[in-house]
Short mmCIF file of C-alpha atoms and ligand atoms in Angstrom, two decimals:
data_model
loop_
_atom_site.label_atom_id
_atom_site.label_comp_id
_atom_site.label_asym_id
_atom_site.label_seq_id
_atom_site.Cartn_x
_atom_site.Cartn_y
_atom_site.Cartn_z
CA MET A 1 -0.05 0.43 -0.01
CA GLU A 2 3.15 2.26 0.81
CA GLU A 3 4.09 1.21 -2.10
CA TYR A 4 1.20 2.43 -4.56
CA VAL A 5 0.82 5.41 -2.05
CA LEU A 6 4.31 6.48 -3.74
CA PHE A 7 4.13 5.35 -7.35
CA VAL A 8 0.44 8.08 -7.65
CA PHE A 9 2.89 10.30 -5.77
CA SER A 10 5.98 11.03 -8.12
CA LEU A 11 3.71 10.68 -10.77
CA LEU A 12 2.09 13.84 -10.11
CA THR A 13 4.87 15.18 -9.12
CA LEU A 14 6.65 14.00 -12.03
CA ASN A 15 3.52 15.75 -13.75
CA VAL A 16 3.58 18.85 -11.66
CA ILE A 17 7.84 19.41 -12.77
CA ALA A 18 7.35 18.63 -16.48
CA PRO A 19 4.81 17.01 -18.36
CA PRO A 20 6.03 14.89 -20.61
CA PRO A 21 5.67 15.09 -24.51
CA SER A 22 3.62 12.59 -25.21
CA ASN A 23 0.67 14.29 -23.09
CA LYS A 24 0.73 16.85 -25.29
CA MET A 25 -2.44 18.54 -25.21
CA GLN A 26 -4.46 17.44 -28.03
CA TYR A 27 -8.08 18.10 -29.74
CA ARG A 28 -8.74 16.89 -33.99
CA THR A 29 -6.19 16.16 -36.12
CA ASP A 30 -7.45 18.49 -37.71
CA TYR A 31 -6.64 21.30 -35.02
CA GLU A 32 -3.39 22.26 -33.77
CA TYR A 33 -2.74 23.50 -30.50
CA ASP A 34 -0.91 26.90 -30.43
CA GLN A 35 0.25 27.05 -25.91
CA LYS A 36 0.68 30.78 -26.27
CA THR A 37 -2.73 30.82 -26.54
CA ASN A 38 -3.47 27.43 -24.76
CA ALA A 39 -6.30 26.99 -27.81
CA PHE A 40 -6.59 24.93 -31.23
CA PHE A 41 -6.82 26.30 -34.69
CA LYS A 42 -7.78 24.82 -38.09
CA PHE A 43 -7.20 26.84 -40.97
CA HIS A 44 -9.90 26.25 -43.61
CA ILE A 45 -8.27 26.88 -47.07
CA ASP A 46 -11.66 26.94 -48.85
CA GLU A 47 -14.36 28.74 -48.95
CA ALA A 48 -17.38 29.96 -47.21
CA SER A 49 -20.14 32.19 -46.32
CA LEU A 50 -20.29 33.80 -42.53
CA LEU A 51 -23.76 31.48 -41.88
CA ARG A 52 -21.50 28.69 -43.12
CA ALA A 53 -18.09 28.68 -41.73
CA LYS A 54 -19.49 29.60 -38.67
CA THR A 55 -21.76 25.92 -38.45
CA ILE A 56 -18.69 24.24 -39.66
CA CYS A 57 -16.51 26.00 -36.74
CA GLN A 58 -19.55 24.63 -34.02
CA LEU A 59 -20.34 21.27 -35.26
CA GLU A 60 -16.41 20.81 -34.69
CA GLY A 61 -16.50 21.77 -31.27
CA ALA A 62 -15.57 25.47 -31.92
CA GLU A 63 -15.89 28.60 -32.58
CA LEU A 64 -15.25 31.48 -36.11
CA LEU A 65 -11.98 33.19 -34.53
CA VAL A 66 -12.82 36.09 -33.17
CA PRO A 67 -9.03 37.82 -32.95
CA LYS A 68 -8.42 39.21 -29.43
CA SER A 69 -4.68 39.24 -28.48
CA LYS A 70 -1.56 39.87 -29.31
CA GLN A 71 -1.31 35.77 -29.58
CA ASP A 72 -3.79 34.93 -31.55
CA PHE A 73 -2.77 37.88 -33.89
CA SER A 74 0.03 36.27 -34.42
CA MET A 75 -1.35 32.39 -34.57
CA ALA A 76 -3.32 33.47 -38.01
CA HIS A 77 -0.05 35.71 -39.17
CA GLY A 78 1.57 31.73 -39.18
CA LEU A 79 -0.91 30.03 -40.19
CA PHE A 80 -1.68 33.17 -43.25
CA LYS A 81 2.32 32.48 -44.61
CA ARG A 82 1.40 28.43 -44.54
CA TYR A 83 -0.71 29.55 -47.99
CA PRO A 84 0.82 32.04 -49.99
CA ASP A 85 -1.55 31.71 -52.62
CA LEU A 86 -4.71 32.19 -50.80
CA GLY A 87 -4.89 35.90 -50.78
CA ASP A 88 -5.39 38.31 -48.67
CA ARG A 89 -8.09 37.93 -46.23
CA VAL A 90 -9.64 35.24 -43.98
CA LEU A 91 -13.46 35.75 -42.00
CA ILE A 92 -13.84 36.33 -38.95
CA GLY A 93 -15.85 36.43 -36.47
CA ASN A 94 -18.08 40.23 -35.51
CA ASP A 95 -15.59 41.40 -32.39
CA GLY A 96 -18.00 44.26 -31.65
CA GLN A 97 -15.22 47.03 -32.02
CA LYS A 98 -15.62 49.37 -35.04
CA HIS A 99 -13.33 48.81 -38.01
CA GLU A 100 -12.72 51.10 -41.35
CA SER A 101 -14.36 49.28 -44.25
CA ALA A 102 -11.96 46.75 -46.42
CA GLU A 103 -11.50 48.63 -49.79
CA GLU A 104 -13.95 47.83 -52.77
CA ASP A 105 -12.83 44.84 -54.20
CA PRO A 106 -15.09 45.22 -58.46
CA LEU A 107 -15.22 42.16 -58.68
CA MET A 108 -16.84 41.09 -55.08
CA ARG A 109 -20.26 42.53 -56.43
CA LEU A 110 -19.92 40.41 -59.48
CA GLU A 111 -20.24 37.88 -58.31
CA PRO A 112 -23.38 35.79 -58.06
CA SER A 113 -25.28 36.13 -54.72
CA PRO A 114 -25.16 32.20 -52.71
CA PRO A 115 -28.38 30.42 -51.35
CA ASP A 116 -27.89 31.01 -48.16
CA LEU A 117 -27.40 34.10 -48.02
CA ARG A 118 -31.23 34.17 -47.56
CA LEU A 119 -30.99 33.12 -43.96
CA GLU A 120 -28.71 36.12 -43.24
CA ARG A 121 -31.62 37.73 -43.29
CA PHE A 122 -31.17 40.01 -40.16
CA GLY A 123 -30.44 43.74 -41.75
CA PRO A 124 -27.91 44.38 -44.06
CA VAL A 125 -24.34 41.26 -44.32
CA VAL A 126 -21.47 42.92 -42.74
CA TYR A 127 -18.77 41.48 -41.75
CA ASP A 128 -14.83 41.77 -40.38
CA VAL A 129 -12.32 40.45 -42.37
CA LEU A 130 -8.67 39.49 -41.20
CA THR A 131 -5.66 40.77 -43.15
CA ARG A 132 -3.11 39.10 -44.35
CA GLN A 133 -1.10 42.22 -42.76
CA GLY A 134 -3.17 41.41 -39.98
CA LYS A 135 -5.30 44.41 -40.05
CA VAL A 136 -9.47 43.41 -39.51
CA GLU A 137 -11.74 45.39 -41.88
CA ARG A 138 -15.58 45.44 -42.06
CA THR A 139 -16.54 44.48 -45.33
CA TYR A 140 -20.17 45.45 -46.56
CA TYR A 141 -20.23 43.00 -49.59
CA TYR A 142 -20.95 39.16 -50.22
CA ARG A 143 -17.99 37.08 -50.85
CA GLN A 144 -17.22 33.85 -49.62
CA LEU A 145 -13.52 33.37 -48.02
CA PRO A 146 -10.94 31.14 -46.15
CA TYR A 147 -11.87 31.19 -42.24
CA ILE A 148 -10.08 30.49 -39.05
CA CYS A 149 -11.75 28.59 -36.52
CA LYS A 150 -10.36 28.26 -32.69
CA VAL A 151 -11.74 26.29 -29.39
CA GLU A 152 -10.30 26.97 -25.74
CA ALA A 153 -7.58 24.34 -24.61
CA ARG A 154 -10.83 24.13 -21.41
CA ASP A 155 -13.49 24.07 -24.48
CA ALA A 156 -12.26 21.30 -26.37
CA VAL A 157 -13.98 18.34 -25.88
CA TYR A 158 -12.35 14.81 -25.15
CA ASP A 159 -14.66 11.56 -24.99
CA GLY A 160 -12.51 8.80 -23.34
CA GLN A 161 -15.11 5.87 -23.32
CA CYS A 162 -15.17 6.30 -27.41
CA ASP A 163 -11.89 8.22 -27.58
CA VAL A 164 -13.23 10.25 -29.79
CA TYR A 165 -12.26 14.34 -30.17
CA ALA A 166 -16.36 15.57 -29.82
CA SER A 167 -20.14 14.67 -28.52
CA ASP A 168 -22.59 12.77 -28.38
CA TYR A 169 -21.26 8.90 -29.63
CA LYS A 170 -23.55 6.41 -27.93
CA TYR A 171 -21.77 3.54 -27.00
CA SER A 172 -22.75 0.06 -27.89
CA GLU A 173 -21.65 -2.92 -25.73
CA SER A 174 -22.86 -5.05 -27.43
CA ALA A 175 -20.89 -3.74 -30.88
CA GLY A 176 -17.86 -2.86 -28.81
CA SER A 177 -18.16 0.07 -30.28
CA CYS A 178 -19.61 3.87 -30.44
CA TYR A 179 -21.38 5.36 -33.15
CA LYS A 180 -22.80 9.05 -33.83
CA VAL A 181 -24.86 11.10 -37.16
CA PRO A 182 -22.77 14.55 -36.87
CA PRO A 183 -25.93 17.06 -37.45
CA PHE A 184 -24.70 17.66 -41.68
CA ALA A 185 -25.01 16.88 -45.15
CA LEU A 186 -21.54 16.07 -46.40
CA THR A 187 -20.15 13.65 -49.65
CA TRP A 188 -18.43 10.60 -48.92
CA ASN A 189 -14.61 12.03 -48.96
CA GLU A 190 -16.49 14.86 -47.03
CA ALA A 191 -17.52 12.67 -44.47
CA GLU A 192 -14.82 10.05 -44.61
CA ALA A 193 -12.23 13.11 -43.46
CA GLU A 194 -14.75 14.47 -40.69
CA CYS A 195 -14.97 11.65 -39.01
CA ARG A 196 -10.79 10.83 -39.16
CA GLY A 197 -11.10 14.71 -38.24
CA GLN A 198 -12.59 13.25 -34.57
CA GLY A 199 -10.38 10.25 -34.91
CA ALA A 200 -13.26 8.26 -35.86
CA HIS A 201 -13.87 6.61 -39.52
CA LEU A 202 -16.88 6.07 -41.31
CA ILE A 203 -19.13 3.74 -40.32
CA ILE A 204 -18.12 -0.62 -40.82
CA LEU A 205 -20.00 -2.95 -40.23
CA ASN A 206 -17.57 -6.54 -39.00
CA SER A 207 -19.97 -9.01 -37.48
CA ALA A 208 -23.62 -10.01 -37.66
CA THR A 209 -23.69 -8.14 -33.15
CA GLU A 210 -22.89 -5.09 -34.87
CA TYR A 211 -25.17 -4.80 -37.47
CA GLU A 212 -28.01 -5.73 -35.17
CA ALA A 213 -26.78 -2.88 -32.66
CA VAL A 214 -26.84 -0.12 -35.67
CA ALA A 215 -30.01 -1.32 -36.48
CA LYS A 216 -30.96 -0.78 -33.40
CA PHE A 217 -29.32 2.63 -33.21
CA LEU A 218 -30.95 4.18 -36.24
CA LYS A 219 -34.27 4.24 -35.53
CA THR A 220 -33.23 6.56 -33.26
CA ALA A 221 -31.28 8.27 -35.33
CA PRO A 222 -31.55 11.85 -36.86
CA ARG A 223 -32.77 12.61 -40.68
CA ILE A 224 -30.80 15.10 -42.08
CA GLN A 225 -32.72 18.46 -43.34
CA THR A 226 -29.48 18.87 -45.88
CA ALA A 227 -28.53 15.30 -47.09
CA VAL A 228 -30.10 14.38 -50.46
CA VAL A 229 -32.21 11.74 -49.12
CA ASP A 230 -32.89 11.49 -45.38
CA TYR A 231 -32.83 7.35 -45.50
CA TYR A 232 -29.69 6.62 -45.91
CA TYR A 233 -25.85 7.23 -44.72
CA LEU A 234 -22.36 6.87 -45.81
CA ALA A 235 -20.61 4.08 -45.13
CA GLY A 236 -16.86 2.75 -44.70
CA PHE A 237 -16.58 1.11 -47.98
CA ARG A 238 -16.62 2.80 -51.55
CA ALA A 239 -15.81 0.67 -55.30
CA ASP A 240 -13.22 0.45 -57.69
CA ARG A 241 -13.92 2.16 -60.55
CA LEU A 242 -12.76 -0.44 -62.82
CA THR A 243 -14.06 -4.08 -61.48
CA ARG A 244 -16.78 -3.18 -59.34
CA ASN A 245 -15.14 -5.02 -55.86
CA PHE A 246 -16.48 -3.05 -53.06
CA ARG A 247 -13.72 -2.75 -50.89
CA THR A 248 -13.47 -0.96 -47.16
CA ILE A 249 -11.58 1.68 -46.25
CA PHE A 250 -9.60 -0.19 -44.23
CA ASN A 251 -8.66 -2.50 -47.46
CA GLN A 252 -10.85 -5.64 -46.49
CA SER A 253 -13.78 -6.45 -48.80
CA LEU A 254 -16.58 -6.50 -47.63
CA PRO A 255 -16.93 -10.95 -46.82
CA GLU A 256 -13.48 -9.58 -44.85
CA ALA A 257 -15.43 -6.95 -43.18
CA GLY A 258 -17.61 -9.09 -41.87
CA PHE A 259 -20.88 -8.43 -42.94
CA ALA A 260 -21.96 -7.90 -46.38
CA THR A 261 -25.31 -7.56 -46.71
CA TRP A 262 -27.06 -5.59 -49.75
CA GLN A 263 -30.45 -3.99 -49.33
CA GLU A 264 -32.29 -6.55 -51.93
CA GLY A 265 -32.02 -5.00 -55.48
CA GLU A 266 -28.88 -3.33 -54.37
CA PRO A 267 -26.23 -2.98 -55.18
CA ASN A 268 -27.18 -1.35 -58.37
CA ASN A 269 -24.90 0.82 -59.62
CA TYR A 270 -28.43 3.76 -60.96
CA ASP A 271 -27.12 5.41 -63.38
CA ASP A 272 -23.15 4.05 -63.35
CA SER A 273 -22.84 6.75 -60.71
CA GLU A 274 -23.18 4.71 -57.79
CA TYR A 275 -19.40 3.80 -56.40
CA CYS A 276 -19.98 4.79 -52.41
CA GLY A 277 -21.64 2.54 -50.02
CA ALA A 278 -24.03 3.28 -47.34
CA LEU A 279 -26.77 2.15 -45.69
CA PHE A 280 -30.73 2.23 -45.20
CA ARG A 281 -32.09 4.27 -42.12
CA ASN A 282 -35.06 1.42 -42.26
CA ASN A 283 -33.45 -2.26 -41.86
CA GLY A 284 -29.41 -1.19 -41.91
CA ARG A 285 -28.69 -3.12 -44.91
CA TYR A 286 -25.92 -1.51 -48.02
CA ASN A 287 -26.52 0.07 -50.33
CA ASP A 288 -24.61 1.78 -53.10
CA VAL A 289 -24.62 5.51 -53.80
CA ASP A 290 -23.59 8.24 -55.89
CA CYS A 291 -19.99 9.31 -53.94
CA ALA A 292 -20.62 13.34 -55.17
CA ALA A 293 -24.03 13.67 -53.61
CA ASN A 294 -24.68 14.96 -49.46
CA PHE A 295 -25.41 12.38 -47.50
CA ALA A 296 -25.95 12.00 -43.64
CA PHE A 297 -23.52 9.39 -42.45
CA ILE A 298 -22.18 8.51 -39.53
CA CYS A 299 -18.60 7.85 -37.65
CA GLU A 300 -18.04 4.75 -35.63
CA LYS A 301 -14.58 4.32 -33.55
CA GLU A 302 -14.04 1.15 -31.27
CA ALA A 303 -14.54 2.08 -27.87
CA GLN A 304 -11.83 1.52 -25.59
CA LEU A 305 -11.16 -1.48 -23.23
CA LYS A 306 -11.49 -1.11 -19.83
CA SER A 307 -8.76 -1.67 -17.64
C1 NAG B 1 -5.99 -4.37 -51.31
O1 NAG B 1 -5.57 -5.19 -51.02
C2 NAG B 1 -5.46 -5.96 -52.73
C3 NAG B 1 -6.24 -7.39 -52.58
O2 NAG B 1 -5.24 -7.88 -50.57
C4 NAG B 1 -4.83 -5.30 -52.29
O3 NAG B 1 -4.29 -6.17 -53.76
C5 NAG B 1 -3.91 -4.10 -52.55
O4 NAG B 1 -2.94 -3.86 -52.69
C6 NAG B 1 -4.30 -3.37 -51.55
N1 NAG B 1 -3.97 -1.99 -51.60
C7 NAG B 1 -3.40 -1.29 -50.77
C8 NAG B 1 -3.84 -0.01 -51.29
O5 NAG B 1 -2.89 -1.59 -49.23
CA1 CA B 2 -17.41 -1.83 -36.63
CA1 CA B 3 -28.16 1.85 -55.10
#
Protein backbone atom coordinates (compact mmCIF):
# COMPACT_ATOMS: atom_id res chain seq x y z
CA MET A 1 0.00 0.00 0.00
CA GLU A 2 2.78 2.39 0.94
CA GLU A 3 4.55 1.62 -2.25
CA TYR A 4 1.40 2.32 -4.20
CA VAL A 5 0.92 5.68 -2.49
CA LEU A 6 4.53 6.55 -3.18
CA PHE A 7 4.13 5.53 -6.81
CA VAL A 8 1.05 7.69 -7.30
CA PHE A 9 2.71 10.53 -5.48
CA SER A 10 5.81 10.42 -7.66
CA LEU A 11 3.63 10.33 -10.77
CA LEU A 12 1.80 13.43 -9.60
CA THR A 13 5.02 15.26 -8.81
CA LEU A 14 6.49 14.32 -12.14
CA ASN A 15 3.43 15.67 -13.85
CA VAL A 16 3.66 18.98 -12.10
CA ILE A 17 7.36 19.45 -12.71
CA ALA A 18 7.71 18.27 -16.28
CA PRO A 19 4.79 17.00 -18.30
CA PRO A 20 6.17 14.40 -20.68
CA PRO A 21 5.98 15.34 -24.37
CA SER A 22 3.62 12.43 -25.01
CA ASN A 23 1.09 14.29 -22.86
CA LYS A 24 0.92 17.14 -25.29
CA MET A 25 -2.41 18.78 -25.82
CA GLN A 26 -4.56 17.21 -28.49
CA TYR A 27 -7.84 17.87 -30.19
CA ARG A 28 -9.19 16.68 -33.54
CA THR A 29 -6.48 15.56 -35.92
CA ASP A 30 -7.14 18.57 -38.15
CA TYR A 31 -6.65 21.11 -35.35
CA GLU A 32 -3.33 22.27 -34.03
CA TYR A 33 -2.44 23.39 -30.56
CA ASP A 34 -0.92 26.76 -29.81
CA GLN A 35 0.70 27.03 -26.42
CA LYS A 36 0.66 30.81 -26.14
CA THR A 37 -3.11 31.00 -26.49
CA ASN A 38 -3.71 27.57 -24.92
CA ALA A 39 -6.13 26.92 -27.76
CA PHE A 40 -6.55 24.85 -30.92
CA PHE A 41 -6.82 26.29 -34.40
CA LYS A 42 -7.84 25.15 -37.84
CA PHE A 43 -7.36 27.11 -41.01
CA HIS A 44 -10.16 26.23 -43.45
CA ILE A 45 -8.82 26.95 -46.91
CA ASP A 46 -12.19 26.11 -48.46
CA GLU A 47 -14.19 29.29 -49.03
CA ALA A 48 -17.43 29.78 -47.17
CA SER A 49 -20.12 32.35 -46.40
CA LEU A 50 -20.21 33.79 -42.90
CA LEU A 51 -23.12 31.54 -41.96
CA ARG A 52 -21.48 28.39 -43.25
CA ALA A 53 -18.13 29.26 -41.64
CA LYS A 54 -19.81 29.75 -38.25
CA THR A 55 -21.76 26.52 -38.65
CA ILE A 56 -18.75 24.43 -39.62
CA CYS A 57 -16.66 25.78 -36.73
CA GLN A 58 -19.50 24.93 -34.34
CA LEU A 59 -19.87 21.44 -35.74
CA GLU A 60 -16.18 20.95 -35.09
CA GLY A 61 -16.72 21.94 -31.47
CA ALA A 62 -15.05 25.31 -32.05
CA GLU A 63 -15.95 28.90 -32.94
CA LEU A 64 -15.15 31.22 -35.79
CA LEU A 65 -12.00 33.04 -34.69
CA VAL A 66 -12.56 36.46 -33.13
CA PRO A 67 -8.95 37.65 -32.80
CA LYS A 68 -8.56 39.42 -29.47
CA SER A 69 -5.03 39.01 -28.21
CA LYS A 70 -1.63 39.59 -29.78
CA GLN A 71 -1.22 35.81 -29.70
CA ASP A 72 -4.40 35.30 -31.74
CA PHE A 73 -3.09 37.69 -34.40
CA SER A 74 0.31 36.07 -34.40
CA MET A 75 -1.23 32.59 -34.72
CA ALA A 76 -3.41 33.78 -37.63
CA HIS A 77 -0.36 35.35 -39.24
CA GLY A 78 1.51 32.05 -38.97
CA LEU A 79 -1.41 30.15 -40.53
CA PHE A 80 -1.64 32.69 -43.38
CA LYS A 81 2.05 32.26 -44.13
CA ARG A 82 1.57 28.59 -44.97
CA TYR A 83 -0.71 29.50 -47.84
CA PRO A 84 1.04 32.22 -49.84
CA ASP A 85 -1.31 31.68 -52.80
CA LEU A 86 -4.51 31.86 -50.84
CA GLY A 87 -5.52 35.50 -51.06
CA ASP A 88 -5.25 38.24 -48.52
CA ARG A 89 -8.30 37.91 -46.30
CA VAL A 90 -10.01 35.44 -44.05
CA LEU A 91 -13.44 35.67 -42.45
CA ILE A 92 -13.46 36.24 -38.72
CA GLY A 93 -16.17 36.65 -36.12
CA ASN A 94 -17.43 40.09 -35.12
CA ASP A 95 -15.64 41.44 -32.04
CA GLY A 96 -18.18 44.23 -31.44
CA GLN A 97 -15.60 46.93 -32.21
CA LYS A 98 -15.71 49.48 -35.00
CA HIS A 99 -13.43 48.84 -37.95
CA GLU A 100 -12.55 50.68 -41.10
CA SER A 101 -14.31 49.51 -44.21
CA ALA A 102 -12.30 47.32 -46.47
CA GLU A 103 -11.39 48.84 -49.81
CA GLU A 104 -14.05 48.14 -52.35
CA ASP A 105 -13.23 45.35 -54.63
CA PRO A 106 -15.27 45.74 -57.83
CA LEU A 107 -15.05 42.01 -58.51
CA MET A 108 -17.14 41.28 -55.47
CA ARG A 109 -20.28 42.83 -56.89
CA LEU A 110 -20.15 40.64 -59.96
CA GLU A 111 -20.47 37.51 -57.91
CA PRO A 112 -23.97 36.05 -57.70
CA SER A 113 -25.66 35.89 -54.33
CA PRO A 114 -25.23 32.50 -52.75
CA PRO A 115 -28.30 30.55 -51.70
CA ASP A 116 -27.67 30.76 -47.97
CA LEU A 117 -27.40 34.56 -48.07
CA ARG A 118 -31.18 34.48 -47.73
CA LEU A 119 -30.76 32.91 -44.33
CA GLU A 120 -28.72 35.86 -43.14
CA ARG A 121 -31.78 38.02 -43.12
CA PHE A 122 -31.14 40.17 -40.09
CA GLY A 123 -30.17 43.38 -41.84
CA PRO A 124 -27.41 43.91 -44.37
CA VAL A 125 -24.59 41.40 -44.48
CA VAL A 126 -21.77 43.01 -42.57
CA TYR A 127 -18.79 41.05 -41.56
CA ASP A 128 -15.22 41.39 -40.48
CA VAL A 129 -12.18 40.10 -42.28
CA LEU A 130 -8.59 39.73 -41.17
CA THR A 131 -5.95 40.69 -43.69
CA ARG A 132 -2.57 39.07 -44.19
CA GLN A 133 -1.05 42.21 -42.66
CA GLY A 134 -2.98 41.58 -39.46
CA LYS A 135 -5.58 44.30 -39.89
CA VAL A 136 -9.26 43.83 -39.10
CA GLU A 137 -11.58 45.40 -41.67
CA ARG A 138 -15.34 45.58 -42.04
CA THR A 139 -16.90 44.45 -45.30
CA TYR A 140 -20.36 45.11 -46.70
CA TYR A 141 -20.24 43.07 -49.86
CA TYR A 142 -20.92 39.41 -49.93
CA ARG A 143 -17.95 37.21 -50.58
CA GLN A 144 -16.99 33.67 -49.68
CA LEU A 145 -13.63 33.49 -47.95
CA PRO A 146 -11.38 31.07 -46.12
CA TYR A 147 -11.76 31.18 -42.34
CA ILE A 148 -10.17 30.15 -39.08
CA CYS A 149 -11.83 28.17 -36.29
CA LYS A 150 -10.57 28.29 -32.72
CA VAL A 151 -11.39 26.37 -29.57
CA GLU A 152 -9.93 27.04 -26.13
CA ALA A 153 -8.14 24.02 -24.66
CA ARG A 154 -10.64 23.94 -21.76
CA ASP A 155 -13.55 23.67 -24.24
CA ALA A 156 -11.98 21.01 -26.46
CA VAL A 157 -14.11 17.94 -25.75
CA TYR A 158 -12.56 14.50 -25.40
CA ASP A 159 -14.74 11.43 -24.88
CA GLY A 160 -12.51 8.92 -23.09
CA GLN A 161 -14.76 5.89 -23.44
CA CYS A 162 -15.11 6.30 -27.18
CA ASP A 163 -11.67 7.88 -27.61
CA VAL A 164 -12.94 10.65 -29.89
CA TYR A 165 -12.65 14.42 -29.93
CA ALA A 166 -16.37 15.07 -30.10
CA SER A 167 -19.48 14.73 -27.97
CA ASP A 168 -22.67 12.72 -28.47
CA TYR A 169 -21.11 9.41 -29.50
CA LYS A 170 -23.41 6.54 -28.49
CA TYR A 171 -21.66 3.53 -27.02
CA SER A 172 -22.95 0.08 -27.89
CA GLU A 173 -21.79 -2.56 -25.46
CA SER A 174 -22.66 -5.50 -27.70
CA ALA A 175 -20.77 -4.05 -30.68
CA GLY A 176 -17.93 -2.62 -28.56
CA SER A 177 -18.09 0.50 -30.70
CA CYS A 178 -19.38 4.06 -30.55
CA TYR A 179 -21.49 5.76 -33.22
CA LYS A 180 -22.53 9.25 -34.14
CA VAL A 181 -24.54 10.90 -36.90
CA PRO A 182 -23.05 14.40 -37.32
CA PRO A 183 -25.80 16.99 -37.88
CA PHE A 184 -25.02 17.81 -41.51
CA ALA A 185 -24.81 16.11 -44.90
CA LEU A 186 -21.56 15.72 -46.84
CA THR A 187 -20.15 13.92 -49.86
CA TRP A 188 -18.47 10.58 -49.18
CA ASN A 189 -14.92 12.01 -49.23
CA GLU A 190 -15.87 14.92 -46.99
CA ALA A 191 -17.71 12.61 -44.61
CA GLU A 192 -14.73 10.31 -44.25
CA ALA A 193 -12.46 13.33 -43.63
CA GLU A 194 -14.88 14.64 -41.00
CA CYS A 195 -14.97 11.30 -39.15
CA ARG A 196 -11.16 11.12 -39.27
CA GLY A 197 -10.98 14.64 -37.90
CA GLN A 198 -12.93 13.47 -34.86
CA GLY A 199 -10.57 10.50 -34.44
CA ALA A 200 -13.10 8.05 -35.90
CA HIS A 201 -13.92 6.61 -39.35
CA LEU A 202 -16.98 6.04 -41.51
CA ILE A 203 -18.97 3.11 -40.14
CA ILE A 204 -18.11 -0.46 -41.12
CA LEU A 205 -20.19 -3.43 -40.01
CA ASN A 206 -17.88 -6.18 -38.78
CA SER A 207 -20.32 -8.83 -37.56
CA ALA A 208 -23.97 -9.79 -37.40
CA THR A 209 -23.91 -8.56 -33.80
CA GLU A 210 -22.70 -5.14 -34.87
CA TYR A 211 -25.29 -5.08 -37.65
CA GLU A 212 -28.04 -5.66 -35.09
CA ALA A 213 -26.68 -2.99 -32.76
CA VAL A 214 -26.52 -0.49 -35.62
CA ALA A 215 -29.99 -1.34 -36.93
CA LYS A 216 -31.23 -0.50 -33.43
CA PHE A 217 -29.13 2.70 -33.30
CA LEU A 218 -30.66 3.76 -36.63
CA LYS A 219 -34.20 3.63 -35.24
CA THR A 220 -33.49 6.79 -33.24
CA ALA A 221 -30.78 8.28 -35.46
CA PRO A 222 -31.44 11.88 -36.53
CA ARG A 223 -32.69 12.58 -40.04
CA ILE A 224 -30.53 15.20 -41.70
CA GLN A 225 -32.47 17.90 -43.55
CA THR A 226 -29.66 18.91 -45.91
CA ALA A 227 -29.19 15.38 -47.29
CA VAL A 228 -30.45 14.72 -50.83
CA VAL A 229 -32.57 11.94 -49.35
CA ASP A 230 -32.78 11.22 -45.64
CA TYR A 231 -32.99 7.43 -45.58
CA TYR A 232 -29.35 6.52 -46.33
CA TYR A 233 -26.25 6.99 -44.18
CA LEU A 234 -22.82 6.85 -45.78
CA ALA A 235 -20.60 3.98 -44.66
CA GLY A 236 -16.89 3.19 -44.90
CA PHE A 237 -16.66 1.25 -48.15
CA ARG A 238 -16.55 2.05 -51.85
CA ALA A 239 -16.15 0.37 -55.21
CA ASP A 240 -13.18 0.25 -57.50
CA ARG A 241 -14.00 2.25 -60.66
CA LEU A 242 -13.06 -0.55 -63.05
CA THR A 243 -13.85 -3.79 -61.27
CA ARG A 244 -16.67 -2.50 -59.05
CA ASN A 245 -15.26 -4.59 -56.22
CA PHE A 246 -16.34 -3.06 -52.93
CA ARG A 247 -13.66 -2.67 -50.28
CA THR A 248 -13.65 -0.95 -46.90
CA ILE A 249 -11.50 2.04 -46.01
CA PHE A 250 -9.23 -0.51 -44.32
CA ASN A 251 -8.91 -2.36 -47.63
CA GLN A 252 -10.96 -5.41 -46.74
CA SER A 253 -13.62 -6.97 -48.92
CA LEU A 254 -17.05 -6.83 -47.27
CA PRO A 255 -17.03 -10.55 -46.34
CA GLU A 256 -13.54 -10.09 -44.87
CA ALA A 257 -14.83 -7.14 -42.84
CA GLY A 258 -17.56 -9.40 -41.44
CA PHE A 259 -20.84 -8.22 -42.94
CA ALA A 260 -21.91 -8.22 -46.59
CA THR A 261 -25.70 -8.14 -46.72
CA TRP A 262 -27.09 -5.79 -49.32
CA GLN A 263 -30.60 -4.48 -49.51
CA GLU A 264 -32.62 -6.45 -52.04
CA GLY A 265 -31.87 -5.17 -55.56
CA GLU A 266 -28.61 -3.52 -54.46
CA PRO A 267 -25.90 -2.75 -55.40
CA ASN A 268 -27.64 -1.48 -58.55
CA ASN A 269 -25.14 1.19 -59.64
CA TYR A 270 -28.03 3.41 -60.70
CA ASP A 271 -27.18 5.60 -63.70
CA ASP A 272 -23.63 4.20 -63.49
CA SER A 273 -22.98 6.73 -60.75
CA GLU A 274 -23.00 4.70 -57.53
CA TYR A 275 -19.55 3.83 -56.25
CA CYS A 276 -19.83 4.66 -52.57
CA GLY A 277 -21.19 2.70 -49.63
CA ALA A 278 -24.19 3.54 -47.49
CA LEU A 279 -26.69 1.79 -45.31
CA PHE A 280 -30.44 1.99 -45.24
CA ARG A 281 -32.05 3.73 -42.31
CA ASN A 282 -34.94 1.27 -42.04
CA ASN A 283 -32.92 -1.95 -41.77
CA GLY A 284 -29.18 -1.19 -41.78
CA ARG A 285 -28.52 -3.07 -45.01
CA TYR A 286 -26.02 -1.92 -47.59
CA ASN A 287 -26.64 0.20 -50.69
CA ASP A 288 -24.39 1.80 -53.31
CA VAL A 289 -24.90 5.56 -53.73
CA ASP A 290 -23.46 8.55 -55.59
CA CYS A 291 -20.10 9.60 -54.07
CA ALA A 292 -20.68 13.25 -55.03
CA ALA A 293 -24.11 13.69 -53.42
CA ASN A 294 -24.59 15.06 -49.91
CA PHE A 295 -25.80 12.41 -47.51
CA ALA A 296 -25.97 11.95 -43.76
CA PHE A 297 -23.23 9.68 -42.47
CA ILE A 298 -22.27 7.64 -39.44
CA CYS A 299 -18.88 7.94 -37.77
CA GLU A 300 -17.69 4.93 -35.80
CA LYS A 301 -14.97 4.52 -33.20
CA GLU A 302 -14.11 1.26 -31.51
CA ALA A 303 -14.57 1.80 -27.77
CA GLN A 304 -11.63 1.82 -25.39
CA LEU A 305 -11.22 -1.43 -23.50
CA LYS A 306 -12.02 -0.91 -19.85
CA SER A 307 -9.08 -1.74 -17.62
C1 LIG B 1 -5.73 -3.94 -50.92
O1 LIG B 1 -5.82 -5.34 -50.92
C2 LIG B 1 -5.67 -5.94 -52.17
C3 LIG B 1 -5.97 -7.43 -52.07
O2 LIG B 1 -5.37 -8.01 -50.97
C4 LIG B 1 -4.24 -5.67 -52.69
O3 LIG B 1 -4.06 -6.25 -53.96
C5 LIG B 1 -4.04 -4.14 -52.77
O4 LIG B 1 -2.71 -3.85 -53.12
C6 LIG B 1 -4.37 -3.49 -51.43
N1 LIG B 1 -4.35 -2.06 -51.61
C7 LIG B 1 -3.73 -1.27 -50.76
C8 LIG B 1 -3.82 0.19 -51.07
O5 LIG B 1 -3.10 -1.66 -49.82
CA1 LIG C 1 -17.35 -1.69 -36.91
CA1 LIG D 1 -27.93 1.81 -55.18
